[in-house]
PDB file of C-alpha atoms in Angstrom:
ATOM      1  CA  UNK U   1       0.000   0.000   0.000  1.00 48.00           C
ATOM      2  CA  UNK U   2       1.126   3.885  -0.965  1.00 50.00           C
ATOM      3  CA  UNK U   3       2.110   4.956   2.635  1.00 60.00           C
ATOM      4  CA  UNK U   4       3.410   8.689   1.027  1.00 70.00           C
ATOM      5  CA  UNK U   5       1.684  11.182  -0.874  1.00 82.00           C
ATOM      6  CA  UNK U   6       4.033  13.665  -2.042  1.00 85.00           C
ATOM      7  CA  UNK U   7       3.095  17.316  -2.922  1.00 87.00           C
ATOM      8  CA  UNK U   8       3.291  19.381  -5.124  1.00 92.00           C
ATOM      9  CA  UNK U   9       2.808  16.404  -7.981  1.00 91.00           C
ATOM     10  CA  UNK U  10       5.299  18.828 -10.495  1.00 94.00           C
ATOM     11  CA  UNK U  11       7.143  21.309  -9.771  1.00 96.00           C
ATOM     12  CA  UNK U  12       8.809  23.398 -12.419  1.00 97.00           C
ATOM     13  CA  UNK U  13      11.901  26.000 -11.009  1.00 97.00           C
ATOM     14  CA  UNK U  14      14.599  28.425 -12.289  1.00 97.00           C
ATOM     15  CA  UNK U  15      18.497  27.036 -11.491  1.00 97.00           C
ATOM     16  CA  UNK U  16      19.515  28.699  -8.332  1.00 97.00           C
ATOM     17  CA  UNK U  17      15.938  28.586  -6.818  1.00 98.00           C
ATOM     18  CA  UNK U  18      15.028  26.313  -3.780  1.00 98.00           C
ATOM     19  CA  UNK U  19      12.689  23.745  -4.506  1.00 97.00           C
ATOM     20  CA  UNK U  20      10.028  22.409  -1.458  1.00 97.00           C
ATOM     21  CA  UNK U  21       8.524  18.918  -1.660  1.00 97.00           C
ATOM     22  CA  UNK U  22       6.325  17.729   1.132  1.00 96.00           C
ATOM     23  CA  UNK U  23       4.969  14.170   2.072  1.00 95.00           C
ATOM     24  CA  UNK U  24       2.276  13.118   3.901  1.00 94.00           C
ATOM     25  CA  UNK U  25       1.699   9.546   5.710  1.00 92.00           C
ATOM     26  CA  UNK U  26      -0.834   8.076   7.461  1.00 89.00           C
ATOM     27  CA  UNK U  27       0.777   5.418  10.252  1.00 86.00           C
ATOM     28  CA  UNK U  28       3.242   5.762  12.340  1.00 87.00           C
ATOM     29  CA  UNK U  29       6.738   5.146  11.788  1.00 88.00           C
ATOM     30  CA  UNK U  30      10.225   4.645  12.621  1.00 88.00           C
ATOM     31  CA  UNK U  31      11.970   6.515  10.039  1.00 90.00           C
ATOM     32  CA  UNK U  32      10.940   8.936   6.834  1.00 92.00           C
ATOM     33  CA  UNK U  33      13.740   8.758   3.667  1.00 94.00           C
ATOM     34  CA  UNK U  34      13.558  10.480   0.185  1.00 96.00           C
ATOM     35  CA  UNK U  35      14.727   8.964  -2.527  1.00 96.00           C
ATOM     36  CA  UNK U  36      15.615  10.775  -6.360  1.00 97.00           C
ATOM     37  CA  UNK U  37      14.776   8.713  -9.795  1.00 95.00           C
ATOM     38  CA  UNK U  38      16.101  10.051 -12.919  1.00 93.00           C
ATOM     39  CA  UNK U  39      13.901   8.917 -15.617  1.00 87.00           C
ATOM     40  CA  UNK U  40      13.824   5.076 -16.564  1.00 84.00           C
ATOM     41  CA  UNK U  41      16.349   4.755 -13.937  1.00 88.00           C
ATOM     42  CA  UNK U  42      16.305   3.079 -10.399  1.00 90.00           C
ATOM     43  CA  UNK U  43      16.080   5.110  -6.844  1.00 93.00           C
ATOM     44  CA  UNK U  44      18.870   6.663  -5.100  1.00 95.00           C
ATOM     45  CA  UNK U  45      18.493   7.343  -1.455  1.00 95.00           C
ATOM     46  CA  UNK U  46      19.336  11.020  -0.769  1.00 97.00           C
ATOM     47  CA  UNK U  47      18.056  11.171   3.390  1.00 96.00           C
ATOM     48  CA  UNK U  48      16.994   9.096   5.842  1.00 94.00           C
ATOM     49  CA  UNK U  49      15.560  10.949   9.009  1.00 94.00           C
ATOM     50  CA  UNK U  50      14.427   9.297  12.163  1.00 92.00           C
ATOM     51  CA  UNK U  51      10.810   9.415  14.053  1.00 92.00           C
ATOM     52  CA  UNK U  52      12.668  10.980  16.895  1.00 94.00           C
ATOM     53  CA  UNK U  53      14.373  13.582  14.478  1.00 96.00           C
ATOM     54  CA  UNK U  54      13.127  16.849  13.584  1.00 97.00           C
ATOM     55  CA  UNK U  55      15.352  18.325  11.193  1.00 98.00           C
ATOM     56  CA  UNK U  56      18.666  16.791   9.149  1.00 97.00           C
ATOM     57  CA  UNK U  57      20.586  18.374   6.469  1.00 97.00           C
ATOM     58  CA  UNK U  58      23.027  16.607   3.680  1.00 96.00           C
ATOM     59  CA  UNK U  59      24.505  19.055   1.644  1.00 97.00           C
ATOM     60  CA  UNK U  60      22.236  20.776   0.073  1.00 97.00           C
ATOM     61  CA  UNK U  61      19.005  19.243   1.463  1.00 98.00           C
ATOM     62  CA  UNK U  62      17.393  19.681   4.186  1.00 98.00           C
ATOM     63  CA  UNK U  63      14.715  17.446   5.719  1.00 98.00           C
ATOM     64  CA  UNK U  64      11.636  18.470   8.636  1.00 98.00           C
ATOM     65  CA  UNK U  65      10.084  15.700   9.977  1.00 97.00           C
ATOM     66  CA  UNK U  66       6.490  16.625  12.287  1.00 97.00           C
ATOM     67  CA  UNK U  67       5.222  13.041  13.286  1.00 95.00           C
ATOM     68  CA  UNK U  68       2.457  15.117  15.187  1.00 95.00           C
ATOM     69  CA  UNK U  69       1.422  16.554  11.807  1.00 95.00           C
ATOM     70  CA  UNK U  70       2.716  12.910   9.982  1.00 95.00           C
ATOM     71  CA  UNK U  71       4.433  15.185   7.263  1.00 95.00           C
ATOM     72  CA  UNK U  72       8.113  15.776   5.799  1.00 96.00           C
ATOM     73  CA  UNK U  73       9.232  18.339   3.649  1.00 97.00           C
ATOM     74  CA  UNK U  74      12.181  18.146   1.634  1.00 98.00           C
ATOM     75  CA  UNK U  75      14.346  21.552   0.497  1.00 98.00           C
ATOM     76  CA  UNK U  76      16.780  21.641  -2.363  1.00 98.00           C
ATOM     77  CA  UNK U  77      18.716  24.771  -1.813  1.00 98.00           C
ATOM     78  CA  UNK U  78      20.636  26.741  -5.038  1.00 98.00           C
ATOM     79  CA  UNK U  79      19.034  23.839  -7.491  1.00 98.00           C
ATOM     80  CA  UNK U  80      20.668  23.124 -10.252  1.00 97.00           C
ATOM     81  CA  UNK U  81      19.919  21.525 -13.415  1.00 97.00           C
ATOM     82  CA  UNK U  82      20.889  18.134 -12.761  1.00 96.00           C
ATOM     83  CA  UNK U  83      18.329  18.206 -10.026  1.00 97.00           C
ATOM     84  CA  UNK U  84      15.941  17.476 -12.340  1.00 97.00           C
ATOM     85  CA  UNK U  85      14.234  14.478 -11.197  1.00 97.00           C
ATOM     86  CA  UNK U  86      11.386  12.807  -9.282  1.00 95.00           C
ATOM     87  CA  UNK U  87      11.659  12.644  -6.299  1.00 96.00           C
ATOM     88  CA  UNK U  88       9.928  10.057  -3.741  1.00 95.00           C
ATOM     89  CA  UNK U  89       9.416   9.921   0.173  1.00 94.00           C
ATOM     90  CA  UNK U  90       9.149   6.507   1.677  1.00 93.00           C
ATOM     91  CA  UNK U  91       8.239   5.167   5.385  1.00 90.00           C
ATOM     92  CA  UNK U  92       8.281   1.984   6.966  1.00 83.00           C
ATOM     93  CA  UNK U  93       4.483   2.187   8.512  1.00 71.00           C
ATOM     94  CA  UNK U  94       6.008   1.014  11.916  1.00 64.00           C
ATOM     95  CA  UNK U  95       7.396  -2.520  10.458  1.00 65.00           C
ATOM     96  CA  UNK U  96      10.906  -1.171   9.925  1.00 62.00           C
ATOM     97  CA  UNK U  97      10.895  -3.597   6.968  1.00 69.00           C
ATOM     98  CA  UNK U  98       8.682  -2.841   3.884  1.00 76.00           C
ATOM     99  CA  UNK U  99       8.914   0.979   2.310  1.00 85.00           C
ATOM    100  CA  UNK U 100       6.477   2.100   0.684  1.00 86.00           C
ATOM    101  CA  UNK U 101       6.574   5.057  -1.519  1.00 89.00           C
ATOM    102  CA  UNK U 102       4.235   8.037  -2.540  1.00 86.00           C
ATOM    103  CA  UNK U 103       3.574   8.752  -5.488  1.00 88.00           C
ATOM    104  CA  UNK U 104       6.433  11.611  -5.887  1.00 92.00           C
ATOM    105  CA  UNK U 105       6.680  14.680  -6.982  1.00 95.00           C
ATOM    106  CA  UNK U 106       8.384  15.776 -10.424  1.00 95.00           C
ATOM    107  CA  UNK U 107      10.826  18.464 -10.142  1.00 97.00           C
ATOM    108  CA  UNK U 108      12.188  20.500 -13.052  1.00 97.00           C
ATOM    109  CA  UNK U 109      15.039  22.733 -12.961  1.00 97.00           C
ATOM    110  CA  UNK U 110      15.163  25.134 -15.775  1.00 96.00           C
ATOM    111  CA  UNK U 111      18.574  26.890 -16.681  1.00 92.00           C
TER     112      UNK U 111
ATOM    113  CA  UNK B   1      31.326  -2.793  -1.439  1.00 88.00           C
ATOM    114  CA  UNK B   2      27.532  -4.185  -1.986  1.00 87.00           C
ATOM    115  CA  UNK B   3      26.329  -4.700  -5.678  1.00 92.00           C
ATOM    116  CA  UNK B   4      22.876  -5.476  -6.690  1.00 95.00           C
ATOM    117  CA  UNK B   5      22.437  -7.129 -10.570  1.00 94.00           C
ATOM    118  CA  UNK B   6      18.839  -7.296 -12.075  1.00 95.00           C
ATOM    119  CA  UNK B   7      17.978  -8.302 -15.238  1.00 91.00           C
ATOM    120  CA  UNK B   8      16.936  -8.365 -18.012  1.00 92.00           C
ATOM    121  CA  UNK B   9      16.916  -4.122 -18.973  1.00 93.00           C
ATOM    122  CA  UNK B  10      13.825  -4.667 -20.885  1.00 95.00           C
ATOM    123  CA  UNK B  11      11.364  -7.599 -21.782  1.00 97.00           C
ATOM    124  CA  UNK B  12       8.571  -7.740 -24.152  1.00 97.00           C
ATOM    125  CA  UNK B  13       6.213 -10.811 -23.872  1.00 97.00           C
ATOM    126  CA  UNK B  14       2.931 -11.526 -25.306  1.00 98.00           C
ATOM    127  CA  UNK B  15       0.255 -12.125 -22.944  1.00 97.00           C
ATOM    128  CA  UNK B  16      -0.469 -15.953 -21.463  1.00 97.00           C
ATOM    129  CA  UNK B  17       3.669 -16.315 -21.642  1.00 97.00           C
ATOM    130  CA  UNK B  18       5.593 -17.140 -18.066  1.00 97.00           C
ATOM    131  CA  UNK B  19       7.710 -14.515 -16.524  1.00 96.00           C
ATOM    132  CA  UNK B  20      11.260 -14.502 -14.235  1.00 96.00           C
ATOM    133  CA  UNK B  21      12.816 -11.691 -13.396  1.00 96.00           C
ATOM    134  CA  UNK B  22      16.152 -12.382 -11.510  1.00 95.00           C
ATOM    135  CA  UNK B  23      17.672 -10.174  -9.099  1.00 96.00           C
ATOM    136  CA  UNK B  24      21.047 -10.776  -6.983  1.00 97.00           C
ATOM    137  CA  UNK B  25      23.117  -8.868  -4.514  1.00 96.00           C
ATOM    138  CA  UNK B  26      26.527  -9.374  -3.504  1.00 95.00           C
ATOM    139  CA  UNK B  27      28.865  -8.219  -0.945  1.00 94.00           C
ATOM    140  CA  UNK B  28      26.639  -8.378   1.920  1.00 92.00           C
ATOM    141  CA  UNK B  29      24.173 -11.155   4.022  1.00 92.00           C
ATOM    142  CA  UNK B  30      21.147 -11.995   5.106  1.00 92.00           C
ATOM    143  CA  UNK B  31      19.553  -8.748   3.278  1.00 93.00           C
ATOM    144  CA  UNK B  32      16.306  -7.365   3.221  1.00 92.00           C
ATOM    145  CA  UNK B  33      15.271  -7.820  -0.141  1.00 94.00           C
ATOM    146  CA  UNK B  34      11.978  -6.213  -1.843  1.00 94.00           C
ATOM    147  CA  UNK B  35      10.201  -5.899  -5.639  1.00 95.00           C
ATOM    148  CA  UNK B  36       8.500  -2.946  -6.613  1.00 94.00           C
ATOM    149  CA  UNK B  37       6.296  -2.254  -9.678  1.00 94.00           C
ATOM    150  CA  UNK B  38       5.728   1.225 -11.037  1.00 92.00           C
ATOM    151  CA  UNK B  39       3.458   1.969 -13.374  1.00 84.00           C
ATOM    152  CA  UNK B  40       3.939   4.653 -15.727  1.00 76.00           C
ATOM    153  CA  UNK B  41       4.192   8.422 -14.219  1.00 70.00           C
ATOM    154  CA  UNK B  42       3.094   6.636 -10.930  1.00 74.00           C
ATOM    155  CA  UNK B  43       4.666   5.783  -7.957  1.00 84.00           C
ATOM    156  CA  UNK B  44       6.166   2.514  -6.836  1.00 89.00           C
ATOM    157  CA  UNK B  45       3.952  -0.157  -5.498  1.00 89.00           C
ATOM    158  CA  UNK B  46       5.133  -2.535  -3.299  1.00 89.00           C
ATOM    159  CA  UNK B  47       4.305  -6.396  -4.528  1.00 92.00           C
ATOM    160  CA  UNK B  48       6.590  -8.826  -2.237  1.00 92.00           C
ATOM    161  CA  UNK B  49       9.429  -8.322   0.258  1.00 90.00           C
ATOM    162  CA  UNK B  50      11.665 -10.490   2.209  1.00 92.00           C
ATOM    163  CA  UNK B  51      13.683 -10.565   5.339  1.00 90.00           C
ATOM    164  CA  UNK B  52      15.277 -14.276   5.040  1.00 91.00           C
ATOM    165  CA  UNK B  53      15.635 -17.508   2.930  1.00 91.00           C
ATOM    166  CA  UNK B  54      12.202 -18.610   2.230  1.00 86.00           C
ATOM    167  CA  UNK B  55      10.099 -15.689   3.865  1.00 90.00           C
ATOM    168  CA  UNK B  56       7.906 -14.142   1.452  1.00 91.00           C
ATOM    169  CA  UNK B  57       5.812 -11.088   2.685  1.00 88.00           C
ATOM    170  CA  UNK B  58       3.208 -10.314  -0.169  1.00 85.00           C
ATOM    171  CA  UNK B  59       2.000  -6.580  -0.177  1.00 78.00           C
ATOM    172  CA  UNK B  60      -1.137  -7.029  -3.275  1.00 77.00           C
ATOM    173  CA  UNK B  61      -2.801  -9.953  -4.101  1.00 65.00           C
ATOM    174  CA  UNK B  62      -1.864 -10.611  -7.973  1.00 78.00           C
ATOM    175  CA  UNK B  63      -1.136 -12.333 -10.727  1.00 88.00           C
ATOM    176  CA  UNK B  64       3.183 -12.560  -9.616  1.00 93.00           C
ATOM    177  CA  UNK B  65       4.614 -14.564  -7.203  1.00 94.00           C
ATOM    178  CA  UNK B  66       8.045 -14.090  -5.440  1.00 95.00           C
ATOM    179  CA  UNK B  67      10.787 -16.884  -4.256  1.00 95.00           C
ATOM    180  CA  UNK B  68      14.353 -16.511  -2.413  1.00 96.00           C
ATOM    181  CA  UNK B  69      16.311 -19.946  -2.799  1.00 94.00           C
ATOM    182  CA  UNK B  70      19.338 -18.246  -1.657  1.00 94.00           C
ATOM    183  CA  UNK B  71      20.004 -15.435   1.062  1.00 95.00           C
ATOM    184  CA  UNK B  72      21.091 -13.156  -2.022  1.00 95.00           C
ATOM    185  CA  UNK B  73      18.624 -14.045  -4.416  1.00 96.00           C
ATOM    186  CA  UNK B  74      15.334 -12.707  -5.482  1.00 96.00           C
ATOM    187  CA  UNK B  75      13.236 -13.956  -8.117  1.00 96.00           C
ATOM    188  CA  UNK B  76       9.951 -12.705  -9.627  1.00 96.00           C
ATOM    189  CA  UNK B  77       7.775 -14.977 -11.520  1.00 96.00           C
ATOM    190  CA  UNK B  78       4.450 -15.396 -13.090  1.00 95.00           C
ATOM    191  CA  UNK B  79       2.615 -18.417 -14.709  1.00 95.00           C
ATOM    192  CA  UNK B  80       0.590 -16.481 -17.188  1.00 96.00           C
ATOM    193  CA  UNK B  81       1.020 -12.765 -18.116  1.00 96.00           C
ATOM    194  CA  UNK B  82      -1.652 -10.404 -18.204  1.00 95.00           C
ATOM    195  CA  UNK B  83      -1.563  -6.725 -20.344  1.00 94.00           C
ATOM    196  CA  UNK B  84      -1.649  -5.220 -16.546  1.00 91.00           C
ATOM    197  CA  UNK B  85       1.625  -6.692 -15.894  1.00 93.00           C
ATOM    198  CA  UNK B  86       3.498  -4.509 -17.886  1.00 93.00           C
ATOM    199  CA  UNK B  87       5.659  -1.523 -15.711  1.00 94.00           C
ATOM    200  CA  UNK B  88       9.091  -1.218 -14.677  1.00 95.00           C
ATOM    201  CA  UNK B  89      10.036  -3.055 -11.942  1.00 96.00           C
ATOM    202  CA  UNK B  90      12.687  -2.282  -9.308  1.00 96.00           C
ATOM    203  CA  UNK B  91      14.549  -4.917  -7.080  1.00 97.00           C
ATOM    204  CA  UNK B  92      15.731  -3.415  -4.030  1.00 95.00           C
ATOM    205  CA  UNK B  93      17.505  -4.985  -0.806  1.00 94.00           C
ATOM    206  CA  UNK B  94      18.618  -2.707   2.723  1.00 92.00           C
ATOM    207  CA  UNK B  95      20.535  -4.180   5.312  1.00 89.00           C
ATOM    208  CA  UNK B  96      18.827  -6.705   7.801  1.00 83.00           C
ATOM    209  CA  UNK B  97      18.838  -6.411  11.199  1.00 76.00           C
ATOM    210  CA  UNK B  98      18.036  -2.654  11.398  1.00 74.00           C
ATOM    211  CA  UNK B  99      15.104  -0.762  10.904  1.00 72.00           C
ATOM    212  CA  UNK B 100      17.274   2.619   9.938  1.00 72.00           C
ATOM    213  CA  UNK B 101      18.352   1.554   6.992  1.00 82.00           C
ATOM    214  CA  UNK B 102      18.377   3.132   3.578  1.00 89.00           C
ATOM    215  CA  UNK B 103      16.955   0.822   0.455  1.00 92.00           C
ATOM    216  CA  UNK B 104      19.705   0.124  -2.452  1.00 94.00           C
ATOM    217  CA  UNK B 105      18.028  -0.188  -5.817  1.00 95.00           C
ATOM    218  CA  UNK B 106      18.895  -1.942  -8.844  1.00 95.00           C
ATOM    219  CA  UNK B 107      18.235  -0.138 -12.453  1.00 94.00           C
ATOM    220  CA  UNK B 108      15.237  -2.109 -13.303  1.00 95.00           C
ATOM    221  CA  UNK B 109      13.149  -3.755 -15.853  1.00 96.00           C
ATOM    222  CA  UNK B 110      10.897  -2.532 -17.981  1.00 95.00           C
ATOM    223  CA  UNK B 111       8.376  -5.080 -18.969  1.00 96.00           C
ATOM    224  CA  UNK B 112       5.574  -4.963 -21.782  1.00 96.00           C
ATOM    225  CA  UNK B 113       2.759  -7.132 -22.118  1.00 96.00           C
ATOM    226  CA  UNK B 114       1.458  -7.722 -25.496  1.00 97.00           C
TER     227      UNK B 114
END
């Protein structure tokens, strides 16, 4: 079952812009990640942040984590071209085994 | 270093034909190993995953069927192919023993049903 749902669906930017992408889920969890999928391609994890985490940064992301609100937001500061991707948050629901995925949100980064 | 294969890159098969999909990983044991489906501009579904030799956890009741014969193998499979079986579909495997662990991806298959 689709534990995320990612918002906006598509998001279109200028290069140099930041670029917001928040998830919802529904159950609780033990951890929230984001993954990146160029097109036709597999996923690469970019963040993994914990239930008892509330903010983590990786270069240029930065991921919030409310499990009060059950939401995540994902910034991409300075984007750049190459950011152009989908991009996907997953949780566990609680079982710390299966991810499931939302349905992602489509970012493009204009030059 | 940890290495997951998956093949084949694409697969066209007419509909009523059997289906494998093979997917290994090396460099690492006893892995979590999973198979997602995603259908096209969608998200990834989750159809089967697996936490040891033998364990199969089924996500959607379907038309596909999962096995692991060995700790580092995964294999997808279907008797008879239906038109709604085609997507791309992702083999992925995170490390076991931990829930805070990322999931490794392989590049996929993209399968059409005709």
């Amino acid at each position: 079952s689709q534990q995320g749902e990612e918002d906006p669906q598509a998001l279109s930017i200028q290069e140099g812009e930041n670029a917001t992408m928040n998830c919802s889920y529904k159950t609780s969890i033990n951890n929230l990640q984001w993954y990146r999928q160029n097109s036709g391609r597999g996923l690469v994890h970019l963040i993994l942040i914990r239930s008892n985490e509330r903010e983590k940064h990786s270069g240029r992301l930065r991921v919030t984590l409310d499990t009060s609100k059950k939401s995540s937001s994902l910034l991409i500061t300075a984007s750049r071209a190459a950011d152009t991707a989908s991009y996907f948050c997953a949780t566990d629901g609680g079982s710390g085994y299966a991810l499931n995925f939302g349905k992602g949100t489509s970012l493009l980064v204009t030059p | 270093s940890q290495t997951i294969h998956q093949w084949p890159a694409t697969l066209v098969q007419p509909v009523g034909s059997p289906l494998s999909l093979e997917c290994t990983v090396e460099g690492t044991s006893n892995p979590n190993l999973y198979w997602y489906r995603q259908a096209a501009g969608r998200g990834l579904q989750l159809l089967f995953y697996s936490v040891g030799i033998g364990q199969i956890s089924s996500e959607v009741p379907q038309n596909l069927s999962a096995s692991r014969p060995q700790d580092r193998q995964f294999i997808l499979s279907s008797k008879k192919l239906l038109l709604s079986d085609s997507g791309f579909y992702l083999c992925a495997w995170s490390f076991g023993g931990t829930i805070y662990t990322e999931a490794f991806f392989g590049q996929g298959t993209r399968l059409t049903v005709v």
